[in-house]
Each structure stands twice: as structure tokens, then as C-alpha cells.
Tab-separated table of N, CA and C in Angstrom:
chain	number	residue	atom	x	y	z
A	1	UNK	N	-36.285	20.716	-90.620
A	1	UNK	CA	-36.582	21.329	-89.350
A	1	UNK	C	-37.875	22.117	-89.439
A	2	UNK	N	-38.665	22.194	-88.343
A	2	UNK	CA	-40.020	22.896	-88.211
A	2	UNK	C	-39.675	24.741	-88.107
A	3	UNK	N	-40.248	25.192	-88.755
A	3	UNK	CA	-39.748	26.685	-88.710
A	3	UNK	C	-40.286	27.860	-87.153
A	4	UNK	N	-39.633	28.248	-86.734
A	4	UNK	CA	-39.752	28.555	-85.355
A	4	UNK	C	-40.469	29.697	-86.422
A	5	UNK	N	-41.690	29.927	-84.709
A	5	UNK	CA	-42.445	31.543	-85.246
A	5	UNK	C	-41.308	33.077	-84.571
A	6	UNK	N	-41.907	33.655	-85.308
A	6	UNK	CA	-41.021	34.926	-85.558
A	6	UNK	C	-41.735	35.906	-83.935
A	7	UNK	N	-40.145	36.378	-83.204
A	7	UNK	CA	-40.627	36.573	-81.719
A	7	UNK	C	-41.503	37.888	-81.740
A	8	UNK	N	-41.721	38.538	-80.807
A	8	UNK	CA	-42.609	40.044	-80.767
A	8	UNK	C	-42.044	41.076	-81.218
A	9	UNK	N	-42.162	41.901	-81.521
A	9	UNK	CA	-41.819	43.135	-81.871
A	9	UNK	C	-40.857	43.640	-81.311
A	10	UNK	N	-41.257	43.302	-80.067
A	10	UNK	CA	-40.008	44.492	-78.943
A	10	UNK	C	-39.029	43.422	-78.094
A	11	UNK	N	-38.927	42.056	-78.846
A	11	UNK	CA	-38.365	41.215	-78.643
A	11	UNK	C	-36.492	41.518	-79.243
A	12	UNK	N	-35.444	41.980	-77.837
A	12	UNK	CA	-34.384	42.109	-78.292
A	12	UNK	C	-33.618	40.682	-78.262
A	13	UNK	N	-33.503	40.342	-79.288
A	13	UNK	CA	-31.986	38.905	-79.820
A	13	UNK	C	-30.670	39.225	-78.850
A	14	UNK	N	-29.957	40.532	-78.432
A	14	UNK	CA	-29.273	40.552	-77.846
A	14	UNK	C	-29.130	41.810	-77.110
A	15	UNK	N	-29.310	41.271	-75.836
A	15	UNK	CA	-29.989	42.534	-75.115
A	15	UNK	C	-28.515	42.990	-74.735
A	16	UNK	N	-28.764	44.129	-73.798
A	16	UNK	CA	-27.153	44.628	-73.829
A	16	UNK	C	-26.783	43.652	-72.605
A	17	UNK	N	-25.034	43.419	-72.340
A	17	UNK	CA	-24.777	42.693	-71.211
A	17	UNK	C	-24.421	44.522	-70.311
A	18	UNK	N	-25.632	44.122	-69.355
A	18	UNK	CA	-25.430	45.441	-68.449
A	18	UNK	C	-25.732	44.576	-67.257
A	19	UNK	N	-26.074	45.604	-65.936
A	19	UNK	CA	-25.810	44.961	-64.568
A	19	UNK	C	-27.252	44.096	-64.585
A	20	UNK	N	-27.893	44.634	-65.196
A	20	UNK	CA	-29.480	43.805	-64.722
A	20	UNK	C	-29.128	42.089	-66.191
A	21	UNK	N	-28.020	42.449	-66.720
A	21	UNK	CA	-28.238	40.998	-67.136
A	21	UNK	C	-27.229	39.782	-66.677
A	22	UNK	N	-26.777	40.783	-65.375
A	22	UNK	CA	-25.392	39.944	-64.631
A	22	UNK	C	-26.412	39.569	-63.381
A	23	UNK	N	-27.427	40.360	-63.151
A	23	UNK	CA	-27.951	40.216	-61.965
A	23	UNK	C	-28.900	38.686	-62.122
A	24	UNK	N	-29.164	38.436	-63.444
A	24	UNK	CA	-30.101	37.544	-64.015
A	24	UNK	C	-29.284	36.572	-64.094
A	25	UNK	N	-28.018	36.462	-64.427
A	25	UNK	CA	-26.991	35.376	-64.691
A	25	UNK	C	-26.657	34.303	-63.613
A	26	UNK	N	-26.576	33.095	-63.583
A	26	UNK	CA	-26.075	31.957	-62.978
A	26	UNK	C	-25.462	31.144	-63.449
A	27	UNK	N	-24.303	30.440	-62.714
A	27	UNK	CA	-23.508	29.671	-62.956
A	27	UNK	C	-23.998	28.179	-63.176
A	28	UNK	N	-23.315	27.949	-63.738
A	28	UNK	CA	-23.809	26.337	-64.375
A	28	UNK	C	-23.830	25.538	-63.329
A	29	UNK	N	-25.114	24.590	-63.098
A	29	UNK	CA	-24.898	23.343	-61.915
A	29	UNK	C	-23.970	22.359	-62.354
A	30	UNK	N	-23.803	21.501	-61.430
A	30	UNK	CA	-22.678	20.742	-61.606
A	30	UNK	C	-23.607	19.629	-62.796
A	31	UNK	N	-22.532	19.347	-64.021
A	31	UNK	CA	-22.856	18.727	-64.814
A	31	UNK	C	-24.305	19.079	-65.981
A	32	UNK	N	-24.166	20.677	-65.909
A	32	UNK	CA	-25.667	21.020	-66.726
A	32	UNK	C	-24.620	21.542	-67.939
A	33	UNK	N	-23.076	21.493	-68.030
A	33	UNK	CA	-22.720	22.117	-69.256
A	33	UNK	C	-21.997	20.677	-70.059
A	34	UNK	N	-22.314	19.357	-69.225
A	34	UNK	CA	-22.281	18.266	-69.926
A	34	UNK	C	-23.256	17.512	-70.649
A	35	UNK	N	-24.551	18.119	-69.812
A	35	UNK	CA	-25.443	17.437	-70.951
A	35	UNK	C	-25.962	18.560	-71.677
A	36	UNK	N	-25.463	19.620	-71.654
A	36	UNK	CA	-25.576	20.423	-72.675
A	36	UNK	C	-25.044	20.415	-73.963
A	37	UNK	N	-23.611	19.765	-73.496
A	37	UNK	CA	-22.833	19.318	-74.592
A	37	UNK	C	-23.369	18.220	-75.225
A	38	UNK	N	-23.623	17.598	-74.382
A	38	UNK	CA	-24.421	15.592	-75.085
A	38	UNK	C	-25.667	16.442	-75.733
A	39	UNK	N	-26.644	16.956	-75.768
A	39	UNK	CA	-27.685	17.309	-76.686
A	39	UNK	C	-27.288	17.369	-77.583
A	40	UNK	N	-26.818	18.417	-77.280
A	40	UNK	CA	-26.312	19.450	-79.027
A	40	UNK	C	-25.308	18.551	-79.623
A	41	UNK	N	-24.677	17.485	-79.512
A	41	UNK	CA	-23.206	16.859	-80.061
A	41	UNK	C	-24.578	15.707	-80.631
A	42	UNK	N	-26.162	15.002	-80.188
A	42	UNK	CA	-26.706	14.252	-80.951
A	42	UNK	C	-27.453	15.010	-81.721
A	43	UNK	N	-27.723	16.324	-81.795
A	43	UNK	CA	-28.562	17.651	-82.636
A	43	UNK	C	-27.690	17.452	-83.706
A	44	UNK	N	-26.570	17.908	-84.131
A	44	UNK	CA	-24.965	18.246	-84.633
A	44	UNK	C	-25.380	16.332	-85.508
A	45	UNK	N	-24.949	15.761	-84.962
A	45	UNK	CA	-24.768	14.515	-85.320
A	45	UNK	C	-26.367	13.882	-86.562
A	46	UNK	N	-26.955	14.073	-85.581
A	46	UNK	CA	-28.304	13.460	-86.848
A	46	UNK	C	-28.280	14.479	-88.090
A	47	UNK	N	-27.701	15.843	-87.542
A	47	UNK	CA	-27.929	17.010	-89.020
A	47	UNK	C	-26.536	16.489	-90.004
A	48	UNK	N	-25.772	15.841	-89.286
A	48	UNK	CA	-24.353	15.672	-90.050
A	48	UNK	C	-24.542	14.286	-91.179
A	49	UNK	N	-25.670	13.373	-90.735
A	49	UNK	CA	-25.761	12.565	-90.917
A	49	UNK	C	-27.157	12.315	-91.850
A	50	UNK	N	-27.954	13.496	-92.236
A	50	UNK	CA	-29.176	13.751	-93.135
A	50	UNK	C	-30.386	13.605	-92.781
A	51	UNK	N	-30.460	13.005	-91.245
A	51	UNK	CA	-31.430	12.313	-90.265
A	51	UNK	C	-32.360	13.618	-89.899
A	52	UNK	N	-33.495	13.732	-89.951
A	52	UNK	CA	-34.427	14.733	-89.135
A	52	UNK	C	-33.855	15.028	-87.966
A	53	UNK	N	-33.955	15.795	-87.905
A	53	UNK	CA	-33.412	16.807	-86.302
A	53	UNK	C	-34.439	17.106	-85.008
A	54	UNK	N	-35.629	16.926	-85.843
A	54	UNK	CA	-37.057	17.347	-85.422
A	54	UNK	C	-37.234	16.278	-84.127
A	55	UNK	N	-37.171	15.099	-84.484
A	55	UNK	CA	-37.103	14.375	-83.219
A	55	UNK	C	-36.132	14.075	-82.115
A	56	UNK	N	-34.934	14.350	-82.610
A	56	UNK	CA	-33.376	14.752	-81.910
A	56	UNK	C	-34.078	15.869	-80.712
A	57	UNK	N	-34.284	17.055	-81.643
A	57	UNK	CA	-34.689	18.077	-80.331
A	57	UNK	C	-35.660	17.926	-79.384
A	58	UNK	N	-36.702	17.272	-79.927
A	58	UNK	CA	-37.884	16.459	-79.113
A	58	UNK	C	-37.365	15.785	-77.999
A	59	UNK	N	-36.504	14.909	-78.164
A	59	UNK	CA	-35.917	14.086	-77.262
A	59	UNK	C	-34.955	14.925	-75.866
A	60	UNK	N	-34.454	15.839	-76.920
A	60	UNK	CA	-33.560	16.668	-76.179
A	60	UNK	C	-34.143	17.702	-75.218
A	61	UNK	N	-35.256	17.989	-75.639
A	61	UNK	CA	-36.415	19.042	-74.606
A	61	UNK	C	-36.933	18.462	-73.582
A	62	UNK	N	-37.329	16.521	-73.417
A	62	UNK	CA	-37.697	16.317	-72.978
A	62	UNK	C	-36.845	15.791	-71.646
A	63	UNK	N	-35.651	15.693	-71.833
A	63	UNK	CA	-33.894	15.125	-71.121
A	63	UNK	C	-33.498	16.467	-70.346
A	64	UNK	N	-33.658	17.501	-70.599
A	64	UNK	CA	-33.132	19.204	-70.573
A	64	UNK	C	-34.057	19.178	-69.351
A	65	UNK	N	-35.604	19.204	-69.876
A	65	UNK	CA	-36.957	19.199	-68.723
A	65	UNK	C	-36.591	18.609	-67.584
A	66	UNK	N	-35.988	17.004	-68.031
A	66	UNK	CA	-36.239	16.605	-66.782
A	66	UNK	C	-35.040	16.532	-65.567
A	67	UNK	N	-34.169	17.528	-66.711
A	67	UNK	CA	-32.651	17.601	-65.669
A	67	UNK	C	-33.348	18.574	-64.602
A	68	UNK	N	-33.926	19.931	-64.731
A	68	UNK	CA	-34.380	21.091	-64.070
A	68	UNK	C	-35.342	20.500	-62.631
């Protein structure tokens, strides 16, 4: 896997769940937590299997893109 760069400084990983991150929150469209599942289950699968992942996610960024 390609090593992700390291985020900003004042970059919080888990911000608190308060009202401004409920206010930001939306519910899943119909069928965006199925191909969410289909990505990640061929991500999961090529890593299970010794296969580069690198182009798995490639593929998968570009399927994700064009659901939006």
C-alpha cells in the first residue's frame, strides 16, 4: 500500500460527537451503504488474497466518484 501523508497539526482523528457534528450528519442514500459494502468486501478480498490493494482502491475511488 502507498503510505498516506501525515494530516495537519490541528487535524482532530476524532472530533467530539457534539451538536455541530449531528448538524453535519446525513443519512445514507438509498443503496450508498451497499456499495460501500461491495468496495471494501473487494479492498478486504485482494488484501486476503496477497494482491496489491493499490489498484483495488483506485478502482474503488473512481466507482464511489461516480456514485455522488
Amino acid at each position: 500500500m502507498t503510505p498516506r501523508p501525515k494530516p495537519p497539526e490541528d487535524y482532530d482523528e476524532n472530533p467530539p460527537l457534539d451538536e455541530a457534528f449531528f448538524a453535519r450528519a446525513r443519512p445514507a442514500a438509498p443503496g450508498e451503504a451497499a456499495r460501500l459494502r461491495a468496495v471494501l468486501e473487494r479492498i478486504v478480498k485482494a488484501h486476503e488474497e496477497g494482491r496489491s490493494v493499490d489498484d483495488v482502491i483506485a478502482q474503488a475511488r473512481k466507482a464511489l466518484a461516480s456514485a455522488d
